[in-house]
Amino acid sequence: MSDGPRSTGGRPLLDVIEALARGGVELVVLREPSWTFAEWTEAARRLEPARARGLRVVASRRLDVAHALGLDGVHLGREAVPVREARAFLGSDALVGYSAHDGAEARCAAAEGASYVMLSPIYETESKPGSTARGCAWLRMACADLPIPALALGGVTVERVGELLAAGASGVAAAAALGAASDPEAAAREFERALADETGR
């Protein structure tokens, strides 16, 4: 499960992330372009206990931050540093994620060394107004012959976990359904149960 909580219901972001980690979220993409290095440093310090319990934290596009603070990796997109350069810079053990918008782009990212891809938007989502929802049939085609995990993003709810995994996703990513939930920890546990029910883990 992955989450990059941009909507937190007015609560402090790091508090929400800590709650999500207690609920079972395994990966957080920090998308905070306005943060200073001091703010990134404080975030890394605050999240150390959660990381010690298994949470993995990656910085969106910020290779410098990921490297300097020893985060788990970086998440990239079309306009960011190429995947192969990020992999060479961060090393073989780092997570290098990539936001892909079709199967060919996802397979290219995999060939260049990406650890996983996020495919979106699967459903309509308020975070990307005007974007066309791709749907599960598109997701199935994008995941075909993909050698790395694919996380489905965009309008994801706990009720949709089953159909997303059936379409080929390895996991799901959510923002509002987790970060803006009245009880983020409980919401994360619901997602974790849904994933467990579908995968038998």
PDB file of C-alpha atoms in Angstrom:
ATOM      1  CA  MET A   1       0.000   0.000   0.000  1.00  0.00           C
ATOM      2  CA  SER A   2       1.162   3.429  -0.759  1.00  0.00           C
ATOM      3  CA  ASP A   3       0.081   6.873   0.211  1.00  0.00           C
ATOM      4  CA  GLY A   4       1.131  10.432  -0.483  1.00  0.00           C
ATOM      5  CA  PRO A   5      -1.307  12.277   1.738  1.00  0.00           C
ATOM      6  CA  ARG A   6      -1.852  15.728   0.235  1.00  0.00           C
ATOM      7  CA  SER A   7      -5.229  16.183   1.907  1.00  0.00           C
ATOM      8  CA  THR A   8      -5.066  15.700   5.649  1.00  0.00           C
ATOM      9  CA  GLY A   9      -8.340  17.176   6.841  1.00  0.00           C
ATOM     10  CA  GLY A  10      -6.507  20.152   8.305  1.00  0.00           C
ATOM     11  CA  ARG A  11      -4.257  18.000  10.487  1.00  0.00           C
ATOM     12  CA  PRO A  12      -0.459  18.168  10.554  1.00  0.00           C
ATOM     13  CA  LEU A  13       0.942  16.031   7.747  1.00  0.00           C
ATOM     14  CA  LEU A  14       3.462  14.145   9.868  1.00  0.00           C
ATOM     15  CA  ASP A  15       0.829  13.283  12.475  1.00  0.00           C
ATOM     16  CA  VAL A  16      -1.309  11.765   9.719  1.00  0.00           C
ATOM     17  CA  ILE A  17       1.613   9.813   8.282  1.00  0.00           C
ATOM     18  CA  GLU A  18       2.458   8.384  11.710  1.00  0.00           C
ATOM     19  CA  ALA A  19      -1.167   7.281  12.109  1.00  0.00           C
ATOM     20  CA  LEU A  20      -1.176   5.701   8.655  1.00  0.00           C
ATOM     21  CA  ALA A  21       2.019   3.827   9.465  1.00  0.00           C
ATOM     22  CA  ARG A  22       0.428   2.447  12.641  1.00  0.00           C
ATOM     23  CA  GLY A  23      -2.454   1.257  10.490  1.00  0.00           C
ATOM     24  CA  GLY A  24      -0.217  -0.654   8.100  1.00  0.00           C
ATOM     25  CA  VAL A  25       0.705   1.747   5.289  1.00  0.00           C
ATOM     26  CA  GLU A  26       4.034   0.544   3.909  1.00  0.00           C
ATOM     27  CA  LEU A  27       5.119   3.377   1.628  1.00  0.00           C
ATOM     28  CA  VAL A  28       4.720   7.147   1.720  1.00  0.00           C
ATOM     29  CA  VAL A  29       5.670   9.499  -1.101  1.00  0.00           C
ATOM     30  CA  LEU A  30       6.414  12.933   0.320  1.00  0.00           C
ATOM     31  CA  ARG A  31       5.372  15.571  -2.225  1.00  0.00           C
ATOM     32  CA  GLU A  32       6.305  18.825  -0.533  1.00  0.00           C
ATOM     33  CA  PRO A  33       8.016  21.132  -3.065  1.00  0.00           C
ATOM     34  CA  SER A  34       7.865  24.132  -0.741  1.00  0.00           C
ATOM     35  CA  TRP A  35       9.693  22.490   2.157  1.00  0.00           C
ATOM     36  CA  THR A  36      13.081  23.839   3.141  1.00  0.00           C
ATOM     37  CA  PHE A  37      15.916  21.417   3.814  1.00  0.00           C
ATOM     38  CA  ALA A  38      15.357  22.030   7.542  1.00  0.00           C
ATOM     39  CA  GLU A  39      11.732  20.930   7.168  1.00  0.00           C
ATOM     40  CA  TRP A  40      12.786  17.818   5.281  1.00  0.00           C
ATOM     41  CA  THR A  41      15.313  17.085   8.019  1.00  0.00           C
ATOM     42  CA  GLU A  42      12.663  17.429  10.731  1.00  0.00           C
ATOM     43  CA  ALA A  43      10.299  15.172   8.797  1.00  0.00           C
ATOM     44  CA  ALA A  44      12.994  12.510   8.462  1.00  0.00           C
ATOM     45  CA  ARG A  45      13.681  12.735  12.202  1.00  0.00           C
ATOM     46  CA  ARG A  46       9.989  12.480  13.106  1.00  0.00           C
ATOM     47  CA  LEU A  47       9.450   9.480  10.886  1.00  0.00           C
ATOM     48  CA  GLU A  48      12.449   7.484  12.128  1.00  0.00           C
ATOM     49  CA  PRO A  49      10.361   5.383  14.592  1.00  0.00           C
ATOM     50  CA  ALA A  50       7.816   4.538  11.888  1.00  0.00           C
ATOM     51  CA  ARG A  51      10.599   3.645   9.467  1.00  0.00           C
ATOM     52  CA  ALA A  52      12.138   1.401  12.118  1.00  0.00           C
ATOM     53  CA  ARG A  53       8.798  -0.465  12.168  1.00  0.00           C
ATOM     54  CA  GLY A  54       8.801  -0.906   8.395  1.00  0.00           C
ATOM     55  CA  LEU A  55       7.451   2.280   6.811  1.00  0.00           C
ATOM     56  CA  ARG A  56       9.357   3.269   3.680  1.00  0.00           C
ATOM     57  CA  VAL A  57       9.602   6.967   2.858  1.00  0.00           C
ATOM     58  CA  VAL A  58      10.539   8.369  -0.542  1.00  0.00           C
ATOM     59  CA  ALA A  59      10.891  11.975  -1.669  1.00  0.00           C
ATOM     60  CA  SER A  60       9.102  13.161  -4.784  1.00  0.00           C
ATOM     61  CA  ARG A  61      11.772  14.245  -7.304  1.00  0.00           C
ATOM     62  CA  ARG A  62      14.250  15.296  -4.590  1.00  0.00           C
ATOM     63  CA  LEU A  63      17.285  13.071  -5.107  1.00  0.00           C
ATOM     64  CA  ASP A  64      19.378  15.452  -3.028  1.00  0.00           C
ATOM     65  CA  VAL A  65      17.055  15.138  -0.052  1.00  0.00           C
ATOM     66  CA  ALA A  66      16.706  11.361  -0.367  1.00  0.00           C
ATOM     67  CA  HIS A  67      20.470  10.929  -0.509  1.00  0.00           C
ATOM     68  CA  ALA A  68      21.428  13.440   2.185  1.00  0.00           C
ATOM     69  CA  LEU A  69      18.837  12.272   4.720  1.00  0.00           C
ATOM     70  CA  GLY A  70      19.085   8.554   4.017  1.00  0.00           C
ATOM     71  CA  LEU A  71      15.478   8.166   2.926  1.00  0.00           C
ATOM     72  CA  ASP A  72      14.387   4.990   1.210  1.00  0.00           C
ATOM     73  CA  GLY A  73      14.411   6.501  -2.250  1.00  0.00           C
ATOM     74  CA  VAL A  74      12.769   8.867  -4.681  1.00  0.00           C
ATOM     75  CA  HIS A  75       9.629   9.068  -6.789  1.00  0.00           C
ATOM     76  CA  LEU A  76       9.888  10.463 -10.314  1.00  0.00           C
ATOM     77  CA  GLY A  77       7.750  11.507 -13.262  1.00  0.00           C
ATOM     78  CA  ARG A  78       8.150  12.530 -16.882  1.00  0.00           C
ATOM     79  CA  GLU A  79       9.650  15.936 -16.121  1.00  0.00           C
ATOM     80  CA  ALA A  80      11.999  14.726 -13.390  1.00  0.00           C
ATOM     81  CA  VAL A  81      15.518  13.288 -13.562  1.00  0.00           C
ATOM     82  CA  PRO A  82      15.584  10.117 -15.714  1.00  0.00           C
ATOM     83  CA  VAL A  83      15.136   6.872 -13.832  1.00  0.00           C
ATOM     84  CA  ARG A  84      18.530   5.523 -14.909  1.00  0.00           C
ATOM     85  CA  GLU A  85      20.284   8.606 -13.496  1.00  0.00           C
ATOM     86  CA  ALA A  86      18.417   8.367 -10.205  1.00  0.00           C
ATOM     87  CA  ARG A  87      19.287   4.676  -9.939  1.00  0.00           C
ATOM     88  CA  ALA A  88      22.963   5.372 -10.607  1.00  0.00           C
ATOM     89  CA  PHE A  89      23.000   8.183  -8.044  1.00  0.00           C
ATOM     90  CA  LEU A  90      21.094   6.459  -5.233  1.00  0.00           C
ATOM     91  CA  GLY A  91      22.419   2.933  -5.725  1.00  0.00           C
ATOM     92  CA  SER A  92      20.930  -0.493  -6.179  1.00  0.00           C
ATOM     93  CA  ASP A  93      19.213  -0.682  -2.788  1.00  0.00           C
ATOM     94  CA  ALA A  94      17.163   2.508  -3.130  1.00  0.00           C
ATOM     95  CA  LEU A  95      13.531   2.622  -4.130  1.00  0.00           C
ATOM     96  CA  VAL A  96      13.040   4.467  -7.401  1.00  0.00           C
ATOM     97  CA  GLY A  97       9.372   4.935  -8.203  1.00  0.00           C
ATOM     98  CA  TYR A  98       7.885   6.378 -11.360  1.00  0.00           C
ATOM     99  CA  SER A  99       4.476   7.826 -12.273  1.00  0.00           C
ATOM    100  CA  ALA A 100       3.529   6.244 -15.603  1.00  0.00           C
ATOM    101  CA  HIS A 101       0.570   7.007 -17.830  1.00  0.00           C
ATOM    102  CA  ASP A 102       0.591   3.973 -20.091  1.00  0.00           C
ATOM    103  CA  GLY A 103       2.071   0.510 -20.321  1.00  0.00           C
ATOM    104  CA  ALA A 104       4.908   1.469 -22.645  1.00  0.00           C
ATOM    105  CA  GLU A 105       6.049   4.217 -20.296  1.00  0.00           C
ATOM    106  CA  ALA A 106       5.837   1.829 -17.345  1.00  0.00           C
ATOM    107  CA  ARG A 107       7.922  -0.824 -19.110  1.00  0.00           C
ATOM    108  CA  CYS A 108      10.490   1.791 -20.126  1.00  0.00           C
ATOM    109  CA  ALA A 109      10.807   2.907 -16.500  1.00  0.00           C
ATOM    110  CA  ALA A 110      11.271  -0.707 -15.460  1.00  0.00           C
ATOM    111  CA  ALA A 111      14.001  -1.198 -18.052  1.00  0.00           C
ATOM    112  CA  GLU A 112      15.830   1.847 -16.723  1.00  0.00           C
ATOM    113  CA  GLY A 113      15.812   0.524 -13.164  1.00  0.00           C
ATOM    114  CA  ALA A 114      12.558   1.634 -11.541  1.00  0.00           C
ATOM    115  CA  SER A 115      11.497  -0.358  -8.482  1.00  0.00           C
ATOM    116  CA  TYR A 116       7.778   0.220  -9.020  1.00  0.00           C
ATOM    117  CA  VAL A 117       5.397   2.373 -11.037  1.00  0.00           C
ATOM    118  CA  MET A 118       2.219   4.222 -10.132  1.00  0.00           C
ATOM    119  CA  LEU A 119      -0.457   4.096 -12.822  1.00  0.00           C
ATOM    120  CA  SER A 120      -3.122   6.805 -12.815  1.00  0.00           C
ATOM    121  CA  PRO A 121      -5.746   8.084 -12.765  1.00  0.00           C
ATOM    122  CA  ILE A 122      -7.794   4.903 -12.659  1.00  0.00           C
ATOM    123  CA  TYR A 123     -10.987   6.605 -11.481  1.00  0.00           C
ATOM    124  CA  GLU A 124     -12.127  10.201 -11.432  1.00  0.00           C
ATOM    125  CA  THR A 125     -10.434  12.137  -8.663  1.00  0.00           C
ATOM    126  CA  GLU A 126     -10.770  15.648  -7.275  1.00  0.00           C
ATOM    127  CA  SER A 127      -6.996  15.947  -7.009  1.00  0.00           C
ATOM    128  CA  LYS A 128      -6.725  15.949 -10.825  1.00  0.00           C
ATOM    129  CA  PRO A 129      -9.761  17.835 -12.127  1.00  0.00           C
ATOM    130  CA  GLY A 130     -10.228  17.467 -15.848  1.00  0.00           C
ATOM    131  CA  SER A 131      -8.158  14.283 -16.069  1.00  0.00           C
ATOM    132  CA  THR A 132      -9.779  11.356 -17.844  1.00  0.00           C
ATOM    133  CA  ALA A 133     -10.291   8.281 -15.696  1.00  0.00           C
ATOM    134  CA  ARG A 134      -8.531   5.348 -17.374  1.00  0.00           C
ATOM    135  CA  GLY A 135     -10.491   2.472 -15.809  1.00  0.00           C
ATOM    136  CA  CYS A 136      -9.610  -1.102 -14.974  1.00  0.00           C
ATOM    137  CA  ALA A 137      -9.482  -2.320 -18.581  1.00  0.00           C
ATOM    138  CA  TRP A 138      -6.725   0.224 -19.255  1.00  0.00           C
ATOM    139  CA  LEU A 139      -4.998  -0.793 -16.025  1.00  0.00           C
ATOM    140  CA  ARG A 140      -5.017  -4.429 -17.124  1.00  0.00           C
ATOM    141  CA  MET A 141      -3.320  -3.551 -20.407  1.00  0.00           C
ATOM    142  CA  ALA A 142      -0.766  -1.288 -18.692  1.00  0.00           C
ATOM    143  CA  CYS A 143       0.178  -4.033 -16.239  1.00  0.00           C
ATOM    144  CA  ALA A 144       0.586  -6.709 -18.897  1.00  0.00           C
ATOM    145  CA  ASP A 145       4.142  -8.103 -18.998  1.00  0.00           C
ATOM    146  CA  LEU A 146       5.301  -5.483 -16.506  1.00  0.00           C
ATOM    147  CA  PRO A 147       8.279  -6.917 -14.580  1.00  0.00           C
ATOM    148  CA  ILE A 148       7.946  -4.620 -11.541  1.00  0.00           C
ATOM    149  CA  PRO A 149       5.060  -3.866  -9.153  1.00  0.00           C
ATOM    150  CA  ALA A 150       2.363  -1.445 -10.290  1.00  0.00           C
ATOM    151  CA  LEU A 151       0.371   0.621  -7.807  1.00  0.00           C
ATOM    152  CA  ALA A 152      -3.046   1.880  -8.886  1.00  0.00           C
ATOM    153  CA  LEU A 153      -3.726   5.527  -8.065  1.00  0.00           C
ATOM    154  CA  GLY A 154      -6.574   7.970  -8.566  1.00  0.00           C
ATOM    155  CA  GLY A 155      -9.987   7.757  -6.923  1.00  0.00           C
ATOM    156  CA  VAL A 156      -8.973   4.627  -5.043  1.00  0.00           C
ATOM    157  CA  THR A 157     -11.253   3.510  -2.208  1.00  0.00           C
ATOM    158  CA  VAL A 158     -11.201   0.418  -0.045  1.00  0.00           C
ATOM    159  CA  GLU A 159     -14.229  -0.940  -1.942  1.00  0.00           C
ATOM    160  CA  ARG A 160     -12.256  -0.847  -5.197  1.00  0.00           C
ATOM    161  CA  VAL A 161      -9.203  -2.783  -3.977  1.00  0.00           C
ATOM    162  CA  GLY A 162     -10.462  -6.128  -5.265  1.00  0.00           C
ATOM    163  CA  GLU A 163     -11.123  -4.994  -8.823  1.00  0.00           C
ATOM    164  CA  LEU A 164      -7.799  -3.161  -8.980  1.00  0.00           C
ATOM    165  CA  LEU A 165      -5.821  -6.225  -7.939  1.00  0.00           C
ATOM    166  CA  ALA A 166      -7.866  -8.364 -10.325  1.00  0.00           C
ATOM    167  CA  ALA A 167      -6.849  -5.970 -13.107  1.00  0.00           C
ATOM    168  CA  GLY A 168      -3.174  -6.593 -12.393  1.00  0.00           C
ATOM    169  CA  ALA A 169      -2.175  -3.996  -9.816  1.00  0.00           C
ATOM    170  CA  SER A 170       0.254  -5.201  -7.159  1.00  0.00           C
ATOM    171  CA  GLY A 171      -1.102  -2.701  -4.645  1.00  0.00           C
ATOM    172  CA  VAL A 172      -2.937   0.587  -4.336  1.00  0.00           C
ATOM    173  CA  ALA A 173      -2.087   4.192  -3.613  1.00  0.00           C
ATOM    174  CA  ALA A 174      -4.510   6.628  -2.033  1.00  0.00           C
ATOM    175  CA  ALA A 175      -4.509  10.191  -0.766  1.00  0.00           C
ATOM    176  CA  ALA A 176      -7.964  11.406   0.257  1.00  0.00           C
ATOM    177  CA  ALA A 177      -9.260   7.956   1.243  1.00  0.00           C
ATOM    178  CA  LEU A 178      -6.453   7.696   3.784  1.00  0.00           C
ATOM    179  CA  GLY A 179      -5.062  11.118   4.607  1.00  0.00           C
ATOM    180  CA  ALA A 180      -8.415  12.888   4.843  1.00  0.00           C
ATOM    181  CA  ALA A 181     -10.206  10.062   6.654  1.00  0.00           C
ATOM    182  CA  SER A 182     -11.658  10.957  10.046  1.00  0.00           C
ATOM    183  CA  ASP A 183      -9.460   8.221  11.547  1.00  0.00           C
ATOM    184  CA  PRO A 184      -6.428   7.648   9.271  1.00  0.00           C
ATOM    185  CA  GLU A 185      -5.139   4.706  11.284  1.00  0.00           C
ATOM    186  CA  ALA A 186      -8.489   2.911  11.087  1.00  0.00           C
ATOM    187  CA  ALA A 187      -8.771   3.703   7.368  1.00  0.00           C
ATOM    188  CA  ALA A 188      -5.314   2.229   6.779  1.00  0.00           C
ATOM    189  CA  ARG A 189      -6.326  -0.933   8.619  1.00  0.00           C
ATOM    190  CA  GLU A 190      -9.400  -1.249   6.381  1.00  0.00           C
ATOM    191  CA  PHE A 191      -7.199  -1.055   3.301  1.00  0.00           C
ATOM    192  CA  GLU A 192      -4.798  -3.565   4.819  1.00  0.00           C
ATOM    193  CA  ARG A 193      -7.652  -6.004   5.476  1.00  0.00           C
ATOM    194  CA  ALA A 194      -8.970  -5.583   1.945  1.00  0.00           C
ATOM    195  CA  LEU A 195      -5.527  -6.262   0.484  1.00  0.00           C
ATOM    196  CA  ALA A 196      -5.089  -9.290   2.741  1.00  0.00           C
ATOM    197  CA  ASP A 197      -8.491 -10.682   1.765  1.00  0.00           C
ATOM    198  CA  GLU A 198      -7.623 -10.414  -1.924  1.00  0.00           C
ATOM    199  CA  THR A 199      -4.062 -11.714  -1.753  1.00  0.00           C
ATOM    200  CA  GLY A 200      -4.473 -14.235   1.037  1.00  0.00           C
ATOM    201  CA  ARG A 201      -1.525 -12.850   2.911  1.00  0.00           C
TER     202      ARG A 201
END
